[in-house]
Structures are given as C-alpha cells and as structure tokens.
Coordinates of C-alpha atoms in Angstrom, one line a residue:
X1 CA -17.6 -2.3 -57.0
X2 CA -17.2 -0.3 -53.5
X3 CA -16.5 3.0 -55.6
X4 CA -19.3 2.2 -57.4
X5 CA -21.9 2.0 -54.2
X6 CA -20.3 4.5 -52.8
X7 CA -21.3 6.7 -55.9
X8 CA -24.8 5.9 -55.5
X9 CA -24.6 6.8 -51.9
X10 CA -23.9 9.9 -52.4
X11 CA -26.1 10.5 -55.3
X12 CA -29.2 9.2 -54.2
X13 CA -30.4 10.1 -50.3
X14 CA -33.6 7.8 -50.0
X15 CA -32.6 4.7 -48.7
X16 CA -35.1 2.5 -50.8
X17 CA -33.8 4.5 -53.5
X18 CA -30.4 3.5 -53.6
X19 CA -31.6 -0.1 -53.2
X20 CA -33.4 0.3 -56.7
X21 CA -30.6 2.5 -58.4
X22 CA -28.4 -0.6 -57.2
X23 CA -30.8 -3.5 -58.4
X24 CA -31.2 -2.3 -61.9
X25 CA -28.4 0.0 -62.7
X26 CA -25.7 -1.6 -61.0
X27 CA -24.3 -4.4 -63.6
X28 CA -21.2 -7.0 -61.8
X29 CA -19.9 -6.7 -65.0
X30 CA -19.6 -3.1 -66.2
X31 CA -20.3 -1.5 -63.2
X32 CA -22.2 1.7 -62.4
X33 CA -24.8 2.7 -65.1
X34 CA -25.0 6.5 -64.1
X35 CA -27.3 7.4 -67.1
X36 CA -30.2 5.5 -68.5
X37 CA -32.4 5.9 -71.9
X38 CA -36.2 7.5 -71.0
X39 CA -38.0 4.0 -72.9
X40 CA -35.6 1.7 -70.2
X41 CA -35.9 3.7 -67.3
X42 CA -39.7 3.5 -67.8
X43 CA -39.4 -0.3 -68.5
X44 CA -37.5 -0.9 -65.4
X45 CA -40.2 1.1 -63.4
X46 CA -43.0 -0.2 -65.0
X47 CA -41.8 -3.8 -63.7
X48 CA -41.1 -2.3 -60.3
X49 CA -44.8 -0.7 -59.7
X50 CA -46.1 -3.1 -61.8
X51 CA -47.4 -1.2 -64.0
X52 CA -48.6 -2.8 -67.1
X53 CA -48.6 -0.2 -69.6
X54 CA -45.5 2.0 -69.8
X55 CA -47.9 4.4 -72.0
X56 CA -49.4 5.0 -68.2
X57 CA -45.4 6.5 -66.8
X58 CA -44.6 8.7 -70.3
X59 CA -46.5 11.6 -68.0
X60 CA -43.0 11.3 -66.0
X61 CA -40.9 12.1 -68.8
X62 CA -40.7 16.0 -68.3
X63 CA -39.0 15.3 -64.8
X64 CA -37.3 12.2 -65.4
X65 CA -35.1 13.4 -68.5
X66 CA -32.5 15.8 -69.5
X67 CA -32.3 17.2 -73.0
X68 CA -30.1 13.7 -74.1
X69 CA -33.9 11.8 -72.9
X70 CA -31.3 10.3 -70.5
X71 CA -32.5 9.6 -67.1
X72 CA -29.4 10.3 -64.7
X73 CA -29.2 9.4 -61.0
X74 CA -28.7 12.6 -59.9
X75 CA -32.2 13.2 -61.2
X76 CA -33.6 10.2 -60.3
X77 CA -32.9 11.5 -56.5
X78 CA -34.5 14.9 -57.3
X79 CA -37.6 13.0 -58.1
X80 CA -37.7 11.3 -54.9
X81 CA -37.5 14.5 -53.2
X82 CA -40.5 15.8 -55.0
X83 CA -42.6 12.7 -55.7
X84 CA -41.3 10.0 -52.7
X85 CA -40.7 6.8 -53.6
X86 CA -42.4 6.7 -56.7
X87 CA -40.6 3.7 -57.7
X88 CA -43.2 1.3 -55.5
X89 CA -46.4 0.0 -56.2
X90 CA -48.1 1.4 -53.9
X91 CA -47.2 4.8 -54.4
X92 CA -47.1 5.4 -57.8
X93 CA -50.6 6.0 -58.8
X94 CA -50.7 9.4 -56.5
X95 CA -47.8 10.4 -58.3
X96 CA -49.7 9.8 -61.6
X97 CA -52.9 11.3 -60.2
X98 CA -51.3 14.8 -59.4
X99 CA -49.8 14.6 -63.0
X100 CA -52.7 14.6 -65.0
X101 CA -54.2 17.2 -62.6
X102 CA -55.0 20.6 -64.3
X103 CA -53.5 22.2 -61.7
X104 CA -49.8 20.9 -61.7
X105 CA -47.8 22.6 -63.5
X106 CA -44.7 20.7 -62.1
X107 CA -40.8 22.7 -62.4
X108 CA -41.8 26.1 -62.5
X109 CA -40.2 28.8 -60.0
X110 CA -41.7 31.1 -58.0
X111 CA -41.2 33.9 -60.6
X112 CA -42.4 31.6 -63.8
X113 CA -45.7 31.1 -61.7
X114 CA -46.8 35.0 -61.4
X115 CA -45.2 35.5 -65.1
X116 CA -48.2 33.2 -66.2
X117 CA -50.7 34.3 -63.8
X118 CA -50.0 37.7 -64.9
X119 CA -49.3 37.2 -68.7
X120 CA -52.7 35.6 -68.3
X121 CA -54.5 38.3 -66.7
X122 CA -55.9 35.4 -64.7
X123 CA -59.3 35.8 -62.2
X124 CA -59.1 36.2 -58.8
X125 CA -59.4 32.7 -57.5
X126 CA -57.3 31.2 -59.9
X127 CA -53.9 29.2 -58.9
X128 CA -51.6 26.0 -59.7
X129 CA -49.1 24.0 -57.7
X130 CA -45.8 23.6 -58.9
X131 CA -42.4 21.7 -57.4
X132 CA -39.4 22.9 -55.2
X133 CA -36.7 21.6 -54.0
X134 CA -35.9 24.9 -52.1
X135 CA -36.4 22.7 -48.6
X136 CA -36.9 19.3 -49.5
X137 CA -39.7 18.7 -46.4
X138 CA -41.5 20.8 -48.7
X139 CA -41.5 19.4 -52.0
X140 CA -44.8 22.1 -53.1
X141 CA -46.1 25.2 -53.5
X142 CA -49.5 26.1 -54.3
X143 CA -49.6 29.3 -55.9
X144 CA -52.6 31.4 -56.2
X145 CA -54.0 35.1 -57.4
X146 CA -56.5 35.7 -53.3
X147 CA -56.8 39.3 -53.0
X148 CA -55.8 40.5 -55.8
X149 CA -52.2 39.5 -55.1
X150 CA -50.0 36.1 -55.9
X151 CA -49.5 34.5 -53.1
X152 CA -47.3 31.3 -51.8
X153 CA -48.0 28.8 -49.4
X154 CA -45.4 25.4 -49.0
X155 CA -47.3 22.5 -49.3
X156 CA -45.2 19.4 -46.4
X157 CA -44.9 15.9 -47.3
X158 CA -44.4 13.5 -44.6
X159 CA -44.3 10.0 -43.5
X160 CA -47.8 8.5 -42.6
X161 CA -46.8 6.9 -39.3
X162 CA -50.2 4.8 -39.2
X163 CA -49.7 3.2 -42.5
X164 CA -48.3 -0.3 -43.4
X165 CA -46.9 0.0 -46.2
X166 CA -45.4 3.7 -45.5
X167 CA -47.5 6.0 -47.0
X168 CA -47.1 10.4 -47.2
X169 CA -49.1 12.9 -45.4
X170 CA -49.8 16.4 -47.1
X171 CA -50.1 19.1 -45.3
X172 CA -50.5 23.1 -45.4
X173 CA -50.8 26.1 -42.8
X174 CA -53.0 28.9 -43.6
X175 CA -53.3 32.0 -41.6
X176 CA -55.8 31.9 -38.5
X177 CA -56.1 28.6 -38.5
X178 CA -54.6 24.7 -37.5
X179 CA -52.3 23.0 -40.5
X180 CA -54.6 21.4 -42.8
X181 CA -53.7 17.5 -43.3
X182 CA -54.7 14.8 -45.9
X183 CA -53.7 11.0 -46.9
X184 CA -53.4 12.8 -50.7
X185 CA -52.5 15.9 -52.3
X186 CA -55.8 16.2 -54.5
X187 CA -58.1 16.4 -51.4
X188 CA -55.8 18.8 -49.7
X189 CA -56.3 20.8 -52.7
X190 CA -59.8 20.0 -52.8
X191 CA -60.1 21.5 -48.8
X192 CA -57.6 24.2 -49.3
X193 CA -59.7 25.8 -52.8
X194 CA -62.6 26.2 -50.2
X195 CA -60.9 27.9 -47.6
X196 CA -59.3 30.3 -49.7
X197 CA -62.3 30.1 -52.3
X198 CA -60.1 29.1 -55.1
X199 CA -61.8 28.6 -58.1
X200 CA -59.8 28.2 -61.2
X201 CA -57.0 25.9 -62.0
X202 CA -54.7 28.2 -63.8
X203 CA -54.4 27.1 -67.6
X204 CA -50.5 25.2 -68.4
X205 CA -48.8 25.6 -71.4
X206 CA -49.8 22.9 -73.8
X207 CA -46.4 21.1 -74.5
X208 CA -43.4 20.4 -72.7
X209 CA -40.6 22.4 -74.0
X210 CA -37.2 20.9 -73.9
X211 CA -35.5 24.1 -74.7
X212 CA -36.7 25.5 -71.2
X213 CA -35.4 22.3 -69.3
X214 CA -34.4 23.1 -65.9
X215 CA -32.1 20.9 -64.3
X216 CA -32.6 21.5 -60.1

C-alpha cells in the first residue's frame, strides 16, 4: 500500500495527522479510505480524545463535512490547519470551547464578515472571529466594527515550547503596542475586547446552511 501512504502524504501536512488518517482509514485489505460518513468520523474521534459522548463533537460537523456529510482527507487536513491537532485528548476541548463561543462564526471570508456587520447595522464595538487558511500560521481573524470602520487583525497560532504534551500559543499585534500572547484563544479575546473596547459579539446566523458550503 505505498501508493496508498504516499496519498496521505501528500494530502495531510501534520505529521500526527497522517499517523491518525493512517490508523483508522487505512484498511490492509481495501486500502485507502479517502472519504468517511460524518456519524464514523465522529466515532473514530470520539475514541481518539476520548470523548464519551459523540453528541459533544456534532459542533464539528459544519467543518468536517461536504454536502455528501462525507468527511474527506483533504478536509480533514484543512481542519488541522485551523483547529491543530484536534484529534488528541488533550487538545480537543479548546477546539470545542471556541465552537460554542458567540463569537465564532467559523468559514466566513473577509467580505461575508462586513456583509453581516453591515446588514446588521451593528454598534461600534461589536466583532466576531472567523477562520482562514489565507497563511496557515494564521489560522484567525478577529473582525471588528472600532472607529466606525471594520477592521482585521490575524490572530497566530503556535507551538507552546514549554508544554509537555505540545500545546498552541495565540497571539495578536495591535498597533502601539507588544504582540499580545495567551495559552487560549478565549482569554486572548477576553484581553484583546479591552484594549480595543470591544463590546458585542456580533450575532451568527442561527443554522448552518449547507447550500452555502465552502470547501477551502
């Protein structure tokens, strides 16, 4: 099955990552499984963070599936690059976390965000943090109405070189100032709405739309 690893190589850039694509999706008998149901996906994951519920992961749907509900493993890479390595224990309950946050509003572009901020008529003060895979260091943006105008900032992910196991770093540069640096992405947010006096996470839409799937 060379031409099968090989595949998953190329598909997948985390390291770790192909090591789970390869452990679960990589039968001796049939081969490569390059597309996987949502409900499996979610069971294979559940048993790999040990999770117990897999009612706890259905949050990952809207960025786990294409319109079939079929997890592929070109997505499963796009995840990494926005959530990590979601896949272990340790790491999966941030990634849940910033889900349920009222802020996220996960694959929306640049455009999408100041169409709703605008369509909204939202307050000064209001914003949202979305994904990109624009430069992968940078898997987020926080977007945000501050002085009357929408503005951007990129939001870095990195390795935590004084945590066993390895866990991420998020960090953001405002003007005037040092980067900003947390151990998690909800107290950077948290430090970041009192710089810039953020006061209002902007409201999301109240289902996920399959129709408007975007595949990165």
């Amino acid at each position: 099955h060379r031409l099968d690893e090989v595949l998953i190589e190329t598909s997948v850039e985390d390291v770790e990552g192909r090591k789970f694509w390869k452990k679960n999706f990589l039968d001796p008998t049939n081969g490569l499984i390059e597309e996987v149901p949502l409900s499996a996906f979610l069971q294979v994951l559940a048993s790999s963070t040990q999770i117990e519920s897999i009612t706890e992961l259905e949050c990952l749907k809207e960025f786990l599936v294409n319109p079939s509900k079929m997890v592929t493993i070109e997505q499963f890479n796009v995840n990494i690059i926005w959530f990590g390595r979601f896949f272990q224990p340790h790491l999966i309950r941030p990634v849940l976390e910033v889900i349920r946050q009222p802020w996220f509003h996960g694959k929306i572009d640049k455009c999408r965000a100041e169409e709703i901020m605008h369509l909204k008529n939202v307050e000064p003060g209001t914003f949202l943090v979305r994904l990109s895979i624009t430069i992968p260091e940078y898997p987020l943006t926080l977007s945000a109405v501050y002085v009357h105008k929408v503005h951007h900032w990129r939001i870095k992910r990195s390795i935590n070189q004084n945590s066993t196991p390895q866990t991420y770093q998020f960090s953001i540069a405002l003007k005037n100032g040092p980067s900003l640096v947390f151990d998690d992405l909800s107290s950077l947010i948290v430090q970041v709405s009192k710089e810039l006096n953020l006061k209002y996470p902007c409201p999301k839409p109240k289902v996920f739309d399959e129709s408007n799937y975007v595949p990165y």
